[in-house]
């Protein structure tokens, strides 16, 4: 209870559960945040060093992402302690034990996050059934393979580009992180005439003002190589990518990479947050003051969770992609408009939008947060 009093507020969390099973080595925390809208969806993160408060913050981020996307789901999160690269047999035992320990917690639908994948979700399906993000053979929609998050991000950028008054065709962009999110958003943008001028991965970065061929780079990455092994481009350091001149700069790798000490180096009109919390609050304020559009993560990268929720409700891949397009475009347009009218940063506009919707849902309940 002591811990709860530090961060509990009008929105939750409704439940914090510690689970433990010595034979398997299972130690985990579940935070069920606000479930007024419906059972929570939020991924299982396997990590060595996440505490209850951090798990709560991740659960809260899912509450806001789900409610902003209009999904009938609240937010939750699991942290299961362990090295995500542990031996597969051991991981399987831990994940199966986790599933069994959460069998009766029907307010939480299990889902993948960092350190867990669709194979882990298949084990959970086998144990308790209540899971999303399972392999296609088990009825899942392979969201990273089809680029669900990249598709939503592309649509958010397209709306913002329009709002800024320039054309997507011929616009330039840079991507930090050429993984599941980064490569797909690059692919959708270049298929619509935009030109990738800079890109990085965990090894290094490259730049070419004439354009980097996205399809060819995807092939390079498929051979387990780094972007620096792509031929026609100049190699730069990872940190230099931030100052590459372009119309749209897309963080799609790690948190907090745009901060007080480097935000001034950006030479772009739009920052589109593919990664979760890639900008510190100070950096976002600076961008707002400078009139640079900064599309907040929980609006712009909601494609993945919309896809997962659609899978849970039995929708097809096509229906999921249509839903992502419609929702992300609508929400991006709404917050751009609101930020303009109320003279507030886009994140504030997005938070107000999500909180107002959540408060309307909560007002219909006997118990507010569940
Ligand atoms: P991923 O592991 O597939 O790709 C991450 C990429 O970032 C890799 O190419 C890696 O080499 C690169 N990278 C790592 N450190 C880097 C660094 N310091 N500089 C440049 N590149 C670096 O991961 P992903 O699924 O694409 O997720 C990326 C981000 O997007 C994460 O913050 C994740 O939480 C967020 N996100 C993902 C989804 C999704 O559907 N996959 C949905 C919402 C948010």
Tab-separated table of C-alpha atoms and ligand atoms in Angstrom:
chain	number	residue	atom	x	y	z
A	1	UNK	CA	0.000	0.000	0.000
A	2	UNK	CA	2.904	2.311	0.712
A	3	UNK	CA	3.991	2.093	-2.901
A	4	UNK	CA	0.467	2.709	-4.231
A	5	UNK	CA	0.162	5.939	-2.293
A	6	UNK	CA	3.188	7.266	-4.171
A	7	UNK	CA	1.577	7.124	-7.611
A	8	UNK	CA	-2.120	6.175	-7.433
A	9	UNK	CA	-4.368	8.923	-8.832
A	10	UNK	CA	-7.934	9.371	-10.112
A	11	UNK	CA	-7.269	6.943	-13.017
A	12	UNK	CA	-5.766	3.983	-11.143
A	13	UNK	CA	-4.082	1.551	-10.923
A	14	UNK	CA	-6.787	-0.824	-9.801
A	15	UNK	CA	-4.535	-3.807	-9.044
A	16	UNK	CA	-0.873	-4.606	-8.477
A	17	UNK	CA	0.044	-8.238	-8.229
A	18	UNK	CA	3.372	-9.893	-7.446
A	19	UNK	CA	3.616	-13.461	-8.695
A	20	UNK	CA	6.231	-16.029	-7.668
A	21	UNK	CA	6.850	-19.697	-8.350
A	22	UNK	CA	10.192	-21.122	-7.148
A	23	UNK	CA	10.319	-24.341	-9.244
A	24	UNK	CA	10.200	-22.400	-12.492
A	25	UNK	CA	12.076	-19.307	-11.317
A	26	UNK	CA	9.047	-17.134	-12.040
A	27	UNK	CA	9.044	-13.680	-10.454
A	28	UNK	CA	6.808	-11.073	-11.999
A	29	UNK	CA	4.708	-7.982	-11.393
A	30	UNK	CA	1.348	-7.272	-13.009
A	31	UNK	CA	-0.083	-3.780	-12.900
A	32	UNK	CA	-3.695	-3.490	-14.021
A	33	UNK	CA	-4.332	0.195	-14.460
A	34	UNK	CA	-7.689	1.671	-15.462
A	35	UNK	CA	-10.089	-0.931	-16.907
A	36	UNK	CA	-13.244	1.190	-17.087
A	37	UNK	CA	-13.243	0.786	-20.891
A	38	UNK	CA	-12.721	-2.993	-20.798
A	39	UNK	CA	-10.061	-5.612	-19.975
A	40	UNK	CA	-6.550	-4.259	-20.210
A	41	UNK	CA	-4.138	-5.009	-23.031
A	42	UNK	CA	-0.442	-4.320	-22.515
A	43	UNK	CA	2.653	-6.341	-23.189
A	44	UNK	CA	4.773	-8.671	-21.100
A	45	UNK	CA	8.261	-7.239	-20.778
A	46	UNK	CA	11.074	-9.593	-19.820
A	47	UNK	CA	13.783	-7.560	-18.127
A	48	UNK	CA	16.135	-7.717	-15.145
A	49	UNK	CA	15.645	-4.283	-13.633
A	50	UNK	CA	12.124	-2.816	-13.853
A	51	UNK	CA	10.473	-1.791	-10.579
A	52	UNK	CA	6.786	-1.515	-9.640
A	53	UNK	CA	6.631	2.201	-10.343
A	54	UNK	CA	8.099	1.810	-13.818
A	55	UNK	CA	5.724	-1.059	-14.529
A	56	UNK	CA	2.867	1.208	-13.423
A	57	UNK	CA	4.066	3.999	-15.769
A	58	UNK	CA	4.125	1.551	-18.674
A	59	UNK	CA	0.624	0.343	-17.750
A	60	UNK	CA	-0.627	3.952	-17.597
A	61	UNK	CA	0.869	4.657	-21.032
A	62	UNK	CA	-1.196	1.719	-22.331
A	63	UNK	CA	-4.365	3.073	-20.668
A	64	UNK	CA	-3.928	6.345	-22.533
A	65	UNK	CA	-2.932	4.705	-25.826
A	66	UNK	CA	-5.917	2.339	-25.764
A	67	UNK	CA	-8.459	4.958	-24.780
A	68	UNK	CA	-7.135	7.474	-27.336
A	69	UNK	CA	-7.499	4.778	-30.010
A	70	UNK	CA	-11.127	4.251	-28.930
A	71	UNK	CA	-10.501	0.593	-28.053
A	72	UNK	CA	-12.738	-1.211	-25.562
A	73	UNK	CA	-9.654	-1.916	-23.454
A	74	UNK	CA	-7.819	-0.460	-20.507
A	75	UNK	CA	-4.100	-0.466	-19.801
A	76	UNK	CA	-1.944	-3.063	-18.080
A	77	UNK	CA	1.623	-4.292	-18.036
A	78	UNK	CA	3.631	-7.265	-16.834
A	79	UNK	CA	7.293	-7.288	-15.978
A	80	UNK	CA	8.744	-10.752	-15.695
A	81	UNK	CA	12.222	-10.855	-14.227
A	82	UNK	CA	14.950	-12.504	-16.265
A	83	UNK	CA	17.430	-12.109	-19.085
A	84	UNK	CA	15.413	-12.077	-22.326
A	85	UNK	CA	18.291	-13.980	-23.985
A	86	UNK	CA	18.113	-16.893	-21.517
A	87	UNK	CA	18.011	-20.475	-22.776
A	88	UNK	CA	14.718	-21.146	-24.599
A	89	UNK	CA	13.721	-24.133	-22.417
A	90	UNK	CA	14.008	-22.034	-19.270
A	91	UNK	CA	12.137	-19.147	-20.851
A	92	UNK	CA	9.303	-21.455	-21.897
A	93	UNK	CA	8.897	-22.762	-18.331
A	94	UNK	CA	8.840	-19.238	-16.891
A	95	UNK	CA	6.353	-17.928	-19.469
A	96	UNK	CA	4.069	-20.939	-19.014
A	97	UNK	CA	4.224	-20.487	-15.231
A	98	UNK	CA	3.418	-16.789	-15.653
A	99	UNK	CA	0.393	-17.615	-17.805
A	100	UNK	CA	-0.913	-20.109	-15.255
A	101	UNK	CA	-0.417	-17.663	-12.391
A	102	UNK	CA	-2.525	-15.051	-14.233
A	103	UNK	CA	-5.186	-17.504	-15.424
A	104	UNK	CA	-7.938	-15.986	-13.287
A	105	UNK	CA	-7.034	-12.312	-13.707
A	106	UNK	CA	-9.556	-11.709	-16.445
A	107	UNK	CA	-8.988	-7.917	-16.472
A	108	UNK	CA	-5.639	-8.532	-18.161
A	109	UNK	CA	-5.143	-9.873	-21.694
A	110	UNK	CA	-1.585	-11.057	-22.172
A	111	UNK	CA	0.422	-9.599	-25.074
A	112	UNK	CA	4.047	-9.338	-26.266
A	113	UNK	CA	6.512	-6.549	-25.468
A	114	UNK	CA	10.301	-6.247	-25.244
A	115	UNK	CA	11.917	-9.615	-24.538
A	116	UNK	CA	8.853	-11.688	-25.486
A	117	UNK	CA	7.631	-12.666	-28.954
A	118	UNK	CA	4.891	-14.537	-30.771
A	119	UNK	CA	6.364	-17.904	-29.784
A	120	UNK	CA	5.973	-16.919	-26.118
A	121	UNK	CA	2.376	-15.906	-26.892
A	122	UNK	CA	1.778	-19.346	-28.430
A	123	UNK	CA	2.879	-20.988	-25.140
A	124	UNK	CA	0.450	-18.711	-23.267
A	125	UNK	CA	-2.354	-19.555	-25.681
A	126	UNK	CA	-1.675	-23.223	-25.027
A	127	UNK	CA	-1.910	-22.675	-21.256
A	128	UNK	CA	-4.794	-20.218	-20.811
A	129	UNK	CA	-5.969	-18.942	-24.213
A	130	UNK	CA	-6.358	-15.275	-23.192
A	131	UNK	CA	-3.601	-13.704	-25.278
A	132	UNK	CA	-2.931	-11.597	-28.390
A	133	UNK	CA	0.076	-11.459	-30.703
A	134	UNK	CA	0.070	-15.209	-31.423
A	135	UNK	CA	1.561	-16.661	-34.655
A	136	UNK	CA	-0.580	-16.513	-37.820
A	137	UNK	CA	-1.107	-20.327	-37.738
A	138	UNK	CA	-2.910	-19.849	-34.407
A	139	UNK	CA	-5.136	-17.054	-35.692
A	140	UNK	CA	-2.830	-14.132	-35.004
A	141	UNK	CA	-2.200	-11.084	-37.188
A	142	UNK	CA	1.600	-10.846	-37.570
A	143	UNK	CA	1.771	-7.151	-36.722
A	144	UNK	CA	5.533	-6.669	-37.051
A	145	UNK	CA	5.640	-8.566	-40.343
A	146	UNK	CA	2.848	-6.487	-41.914
A	147	UNK	CA	4.134	-3.264	-40.363
A	148	UNK	CA	1.000	-2.320	-38.387
A	149	UNK	CA	2.784	0.343	-36.330
A	150	UNK	CA	4.691	1.677	-39.345
A	151	UNK	CA	1.395	1.923	-41.247
A	152	UNK	CA	-0.186	4.019	-38.505
A	153	UNK	CA	2.921	6.185	-38.229
A	154	UNK	CA	2.947	6.747	-41.974
A	155	UNK	CA	-0.696	7.883	-41.842
A	156	UNK	CA	0.013	10.220	-38.936
A	157	UNK	CA	2.933	11.758	-40.864
A	158	UNK	CA	0.809	12.130	-43.995
A	159	UNK	CA	-1.800	14.138	-42.041
A	160	UNK	CA	0.909	16.284	-40.400
A	161	UNK	CA	2.646	16.970	-43.722
A	162	UNK	CA	-0.648	18.210	-45.113
A	163	UNK	CA	-1.161	20.374	-42.047
A	164	UNK	CA	2.329	21.881	-42.501
A	165	UNK	CA	1.464	22.718	-46.102
A	166	UNK	CA	3.948	20.666	-48.121
A	167	UNK	CA	3.602	17.550	-50.252
A	168	UNK	CA	4.653	14.089	-49.099
A	169	UNK	CA	5.897	13.302	-52.580
A	170	UNK	CA	9.419	14.713	-52.738
A	171	UNK	CA	9.583	15.346	-48.964
A	172	UNK	CA	12.705	14.060	-47.204
A	173	UNK	CA	12.901	11.980	-44.023
A	174	UNK	CA	15.384	10.322	-41.653
A	175	UNK	CA	14.800	7.267	-39.489
A	176	UNK	CA	16.592	6.336	-36.295
A	177	UNK	CA	16.338	2.550	-35.938
A	178	UNK	CA	15.611	0.392	-38.956
A	179	UNK	CA	13.701	-2.376	-37.155
A	180	UNK	CA	10.047	-3.456	-37.181
A	181	UNK	CA	8.731	0.114	-36.916
A	182	UNK	CA	11.473	2.010	-38.772
A	183	UNK	CA	11.740	-0.107	-41.889
A	184	UNK	CA	7.987	-0.277	-42.470
A	185	UNK	CA	7.355	3.429	-42.028
A	186	UNK	CA	10.265	4.083	-44.414
A	187	UNK	CA	8.766	1.659	-46.893
A	188	UNK	CA	5.277	3.247	-46.780
A	189	UNK	CA	6.741	6.755	-47.048
A	190	UNK	CA	8.993	5.946	-49.986
A	191	UNK	CA	6.170	4.086	-51.767
A	192	UNK	CA	4.332	7.425	-51.611
A	193	UNK	CA	7.164	9.465	-53.078
A	194	UNK	CA	9.063	10.597	-49.974
A	195	UNK	CA	12.865	10.311	-49.972
A	196	UNK	CA	14.891	8.768	-47.153
A	197	UNK	CA	18.078	10.810	-46.661
A	198	UNK	CA	19.386	9.405	-43.358
A	199	UNK	CA	19.032	6.201	-41.334
A	200	UNK	CA	20.700	4.470	-38.393
A	201	UNK	CA	20.708	1.179	-36.506
A	202	UNK	CA	22.504	-0.106	-33.412
A	203	UNK	CA	25.814	-0.247	-35.332
A	204	UNK	CA	25.960	3.136	-37.087
A	205	UNK	CA	24.310	5.640	-39.412
A	206	UNK	CA	24.375	6.706	-43.067
A	207	UNK	CA	23.307	9.789	-44.987
A	208	UNK	CA	22.708	10.577	-48.655
A	209	UNK	CA	20.866	13.784	-49.624
A	210	UNK	CA	20.092	12.206	-53.023
A	211	UNK	CA	18.153	9.408	-51.341
A	212	UNK	CA	18.705	5.940	-49.902
A	213	UNK	CA	16.793	3.116	-51.575
A	214	UNK	CA	14.524	1.669	-48.860
A	215	UNK	CA	13.886	-1.667	-50.583
A	216	UNK	CA	17.607	-2.255	-51.154
A	217	UNK	CA	18.338	-1.355	-47.540
A	218	UNK	CA	15.686	-3.823	-46.332
A	219	UNK	CA	17.509	-6.515	-48.321
A	220	UNK	CA	20.826	-5.545	-46.706
A	221	UNK	CA	19.203	-5.838	-43.248
A	222	UNK	CA	17.658	-9.198	-44.140
A	223	UNK	CA	21.199	-10.541	-44.569
A	224	UNK	CA	21.830	-9.632	-40.931
A	225	UNK	CA	24.010	-6.717	-41.929
A	226	UNK	CA	24.007	-3.140	-40.653
A	227	UNK	CA	22.794	-0.056	-42.534
A	228	UNK	CA	26.456	1.021	-42.748
A	229	UNK	CA	27.020	-1.830	-45.218
A	230	UNK	CA	24.604	-0.238	-47.702
A	231	UNK	CA	26.790	1.101	-50.515
A	232	UNK	CA	25.853	4.489	-51.950
A	233	UNK	CA	25.849	6.689	-48.823
A	234	UNK	CA	28.222	8.448	-46.476
A	235	UNK	CA	28.772	6.900	-43.044
A	236	UNK	CA	28.204	9.213	-40.081
A	237	UNK	CA	28.013	8.609	-36.333
A	238	UNK	CA	24.691	7.647	-34.745
A	239	UNK	CA	24.524	10.943	-32.881
A	240	UNK	CA	25.108	12.962	-36.081
A	241	UNK	CA	21.849	11.650	-37.547
A	242	UNK	CA	19.912	14.175	-35.494
A	243	UNK	CA	21.351	17.095	-37.486
A	244	UNK	CA	20.615	15.671	-40.932
A	245	UNK	CA	18.447	18.196	-42.774
A	246	UNK	CA	15.062	16.684	-43.663
A	247	UNK	CA	11.335	17.419	-43.536
A	248	UNK	CA	10.437	14.553	-41.167
A	249	UNK	CA	12.669	13.017	-38.480
A	250	UNK	CA	11.494	9.670	-37.103
A	251	UNK	CA	12.843	8.208	-33.852
A	252	UNK	CA	12.087	4.473	-33.992
A	253	UNK	CA	14.604	2.965	-31.592
A	254	UNK	CA	15.050	3.958	-27.953
A	255	UNK	CA	13.585	6.223	-25.244
A	256	UNK	CA	14.949	9.681	-24.381
A	257	UNK	CA	17.187	10.073	-27.422
A	258	UNK	CA	16.068	13.652	-28.073
A	259	UNK	CA	16.846	15.696	-24.960
A	260	UNK	CA	17.758	19.161	-23.718
A	261	UNK	CA	21.330	18.900	-24.996
A	262	UNK	CA	20.672	17.834	-28.598
A	263	UNK	CA	17.163	19.023	-29.507
A	264	UNK	CA	18.633	22.264	-30.918
A	265	UNK	CA	20.501	20.186	-33.520
A	266	UNK	CA	17.322	18.962	-35.256
A	267	UNK	CA	16.865	20.502	-38.717
A	268	UNK	CA	13.383	19.275	-39.516
A	269	UNK	CA	9.740	20.391	-39.645
A	270	UNK	CA	8.139	17.299	-38.111
A	271	UNK	CA	9.279	14.802	-35.466
A	272	UNK	CA	7.156	11.642	-35.682
A	273	UNK	CA	7.517	9.461	-32.587
A	274	UNK	CA	7.656	5.823	-33.643
A	275	UNK	CA	9.493	4.796	-30.466
A	276	UNK	CA	7.898	5.174	-27.046
A	277	UNK	CA	8.977	8.352	-25.155
A	278	UNK	CA	11.867	9.188	-27.513
A	279	UNK	CA	11.780	12.876	-26.425
A	280	UNK	CA	12.203	14.221	-22.908
A	281	UNK	CA	9.507	16.683	-21.737
A	282	UNK	CA	12.036	19.538	-22.002
A	283	UNK	CA	12.827	18.640	-25.619
A	284	UNK	CA	9.119	18.472	-26.508
A	285	UNK	CA	8.574	21.931	-25.016
A	286	UNK	CA	11.506	23.313	-26.984
A	287	UNK	CA	10.053	21.894	-30.223
A	288	UNK	CA	6.674	23.449	-29.420
A	289	UNK	CA	8.289	26.868	-28.838
A	290	UNK	CA	10.116	26.567	-32.172
A	291	UNK	CA	6.957	25.625	-34.066
A	292	UNK	CA	8.243	22.147	-34.961
A	293	UNK	CA	5.407	19.608	-35.065
A	294	UNK	CA	6.132	16.736	-32.655
A	295	UNK	CA	3.632	13.888	-33.069
A	296	UNK	CA	3.303	12.156	-29.675
A	297	UNK	CA	4.045	8.453	-29.394
A	298	UNK	CA	0.699	7.260	-28.041
A	299	UNK	CA	-1.174	8.783	-30.977
A	300	UNK	CA	1.345	8.177	-33.778
A	301	UNK	CA	2.519	4.651	-32.875
A	302	UNK	CA	-0.855	3.190	-31.817
A	303	UNK	CA	-1.013	0.928	-34.894
A	304	UNK	CA	0.404	-2.070	-33.055
A	305	UNK	CA	-2.098	-2.044	-30.216
A	306	UNK	CA	-5.024	-1.371	-32.537
A	307	UNK	CA	-3.923	-4.414	-34.532
A	308	UNK	CA	-3.641	-6.529	-31.358
A	309	UNK	CA	-7.114	-5.487	-30.194
A	310	UNK	CA	-8.547	-6.259	-33.636
A	311	UNK	CA	-6.939	-9.704	-33.477
A	312	UNK	CA	-8.522	-10.281	-30.054
A	313	UNK	CA	-11.951	-9.441	-31.482
A	314	UNK	CA	-11.477	-11.795	-34.442
A	315	UNK	CA	-10.966	-9.195	-37.206
A	316	UNK	CA	-9.016	-9.875	-40.392
A	317	UNK	CA	-5.677	-8.304	-41.273
A	318	UNK	CA	-7.383	-6.063	-43.852
A	319	UNK	CA	-9.919	-4.815	-41.316
A	320	UNK	CA	-7.113	-4.127	-38.829
A	321	UNK	CA	-5.138	-2.047	-41.350
A	322	UNK	CA	-8.268	-0.048	-42.262
A	323	UNK	CA	-9.020	0.607	-38.619
A	324	UNK	CA	-5.448	1.782	-37.984
A	325	UNK	CA	-5.574	4.162	-40.943
A	326	UNK	CA	-8.893	5.665	-39.915
A	327	UNK	CA	-8.145	6.020	-36.202
A	328	UNK	CA	-4.608	7.362	-36.455
A	329	UNK	CA	-5.549	9.881	-39.172
A	330	UNK	CA	-8.550	11.098	-37.198
A	331	UNK	CA	-6.633	11.424	-33.927
A	332	UNK	CA	-3.653	13.167	-35.525
A	333	UNK	CA	-5.924	15.706	-37.228
A	334	UNK	CA	-7.813	16.231	-33.967
A	335	UNK	CA	-4.747	16.988	-31.849
A	336	UNK	CA	-3.175	19.242	-34.521
A	337	UNK	CA	-6.368	21.252	-34.614
A	338	UNK	CA	-6.694	21.381	-30.848
A	339	UNK	CA	-3.079	22.357	-30.293
A	340	UNK	CA	-3.591	25.220	-32.761
A	341	UNK	CA	-6.816	26.449	-31.184
A	342	UNK	CA	-5.768	26.109	-27.552
A	343	UNK	CA	-2.091	27.078	-28.123
A	344	UNK	CA	-0.893	23.974	-26.298
A	345	UNK	CA	1.783	21.377	-27.182
A	346	UNK	CA	0.585	18.349	-29.136
A	347	UNK	CA	1.223	16.052	-26.177
A	348	UNK	CA	-0.998	18.170	-23.938
A	349	UNK	CA	-3.689	18.137	-26.621
A	350	UNK	CA	-3.383	14.340	-26.882
A	351	UNK	CA	-3.486	13.853	-23.117
A	352	UNK	CA	-6.574	16.032	-22.750
A	353	UNK	CA	-8.263	14.169	-25.597
A	354	UNK	CA	-7.548	10.767	-23.986
A	355	UNK	CA	-8.389	11.848	-20.436
A	356	UNK	CA	-11.696	13.418	-21.405
A	357	UNK	CA	-12.735	10.237	-23.182
A	358	UNK	CA	-11.686	8.141	-20.199
A	359	UNK	CA	-13.536	10.366	-17.727
A	360	UNK	CA	-16.708	10.025	-19.824
A	361	UNK	CA	-16.374	6.228	-19.682
A	362	UNK	CA	-15.619	6.285	-15.936
A	363	UNK	CA	-18.687	8.429	-15.285
A	364	UNK	CA	-20.878	5.520	-16.452
A	365	UNK	CA	-19.437	3.104	-13.875
A	366	UNK	CA	-20.389	2.331	-10.308
A	367	UNK	CA	-16.689	1.894	-9.430
A	368	UNK	CA	-14.649	4.466	-11.266
A	369	UNK	CA	-11.509	2.694	-12.460
A	370	UNK	CA	-12.842	-0.863	-12.960
B	1	LIG	P1	13.191	-3.499	-33.235
B	1	LIG	O1	14.056	-4.176	-32.236
B	1	LIG	O2	12.564	-4.277	-34.316
B	1	LIG	O3	14.042	-2.330	-33.947
B	1	LIG	C1	14.797	-1.410	-33.232
B	1	LIG	C2	15.869	-0.869	-34.171
B	1	LIG	O4	16.593	0.150	-33.498
B	1	LIG	C3	16.924	-1.896	-34.613
B	1	LIG	O5	17.179	-1.706	-35.989
B	1	LIG	C4	18.169	-1.535	-33.798
B	1	LIG	O6	19.350	-1.851	-34.502
B	1	LIG	C5	17.978	-0.038	-33.703
B	1	LIG	N1	18.713	0.608	-32.627
B	1	LIG	C6	18.950	0.174	-31.362
B	1	LIG	N2	19.688	1.079	-30.692
B	1	LIG	C7	19.912	2.104	-31.545
B	1	LIG	C8	20.608	3.332	-31.458
B	1	LIG	N3	21.193	3.685	-30.332
B	1	LIG	N4	20.621	4.140	-32.544
B	1	LIG	C9	20.001	3.795	-33.676
B	1	LIG	N5	19.333	2.649	-33.822
B	1	LIG	C10	19.288	1.808	-32.773
B	1	LIG	O7	12.116	-2.687	-32.376
B	1	LIG	P2	10.734	-2.086	-32.882
B	1	LIG	O8	9.662	-3.074	-32.621
B	1	LIG	O9	10.915	-1.501	-34.231
B	1	LIG	O10	10.522	-0.938	-31.804
B	1	LIG	C11	11.218	0.299	-31.884
B	1	LIG	C12	10.592	1.265	-30.888
B	1	LIG	O11	9.221	1.447	-31.205
B	1	LIG	C13	10.620	0.843	-29.424
B	1	LIG	O12	10.713	2.016	-28.643
B	1	LIG	C14	9.247	0.224	-29.216
B	1	LIG	O13	8.856	0.279	-27.845
B	1	LIG	C15	8.418	1.148	-30.068
B	1	LIG	N6	7.141	0.585	-30.512
B	1	LIG	C16	7.095	-0.554	-31.243
B	1	LIG	C17	5.870	-1.038	-31.692
B	1	LIG	C18	5.768	-2.284	-32.541
B	1	LIG	O14	4.659	-2.557	-32.994
B	1	LIG	N7	6.832	-3.012	-32.813
B	1	LIG	C19	4.691	-0.363	-31.355
B	1	LIG	C20	4.760	0.830	-30.618
B	1	LIG	C21	6.005	1.287	-30.204
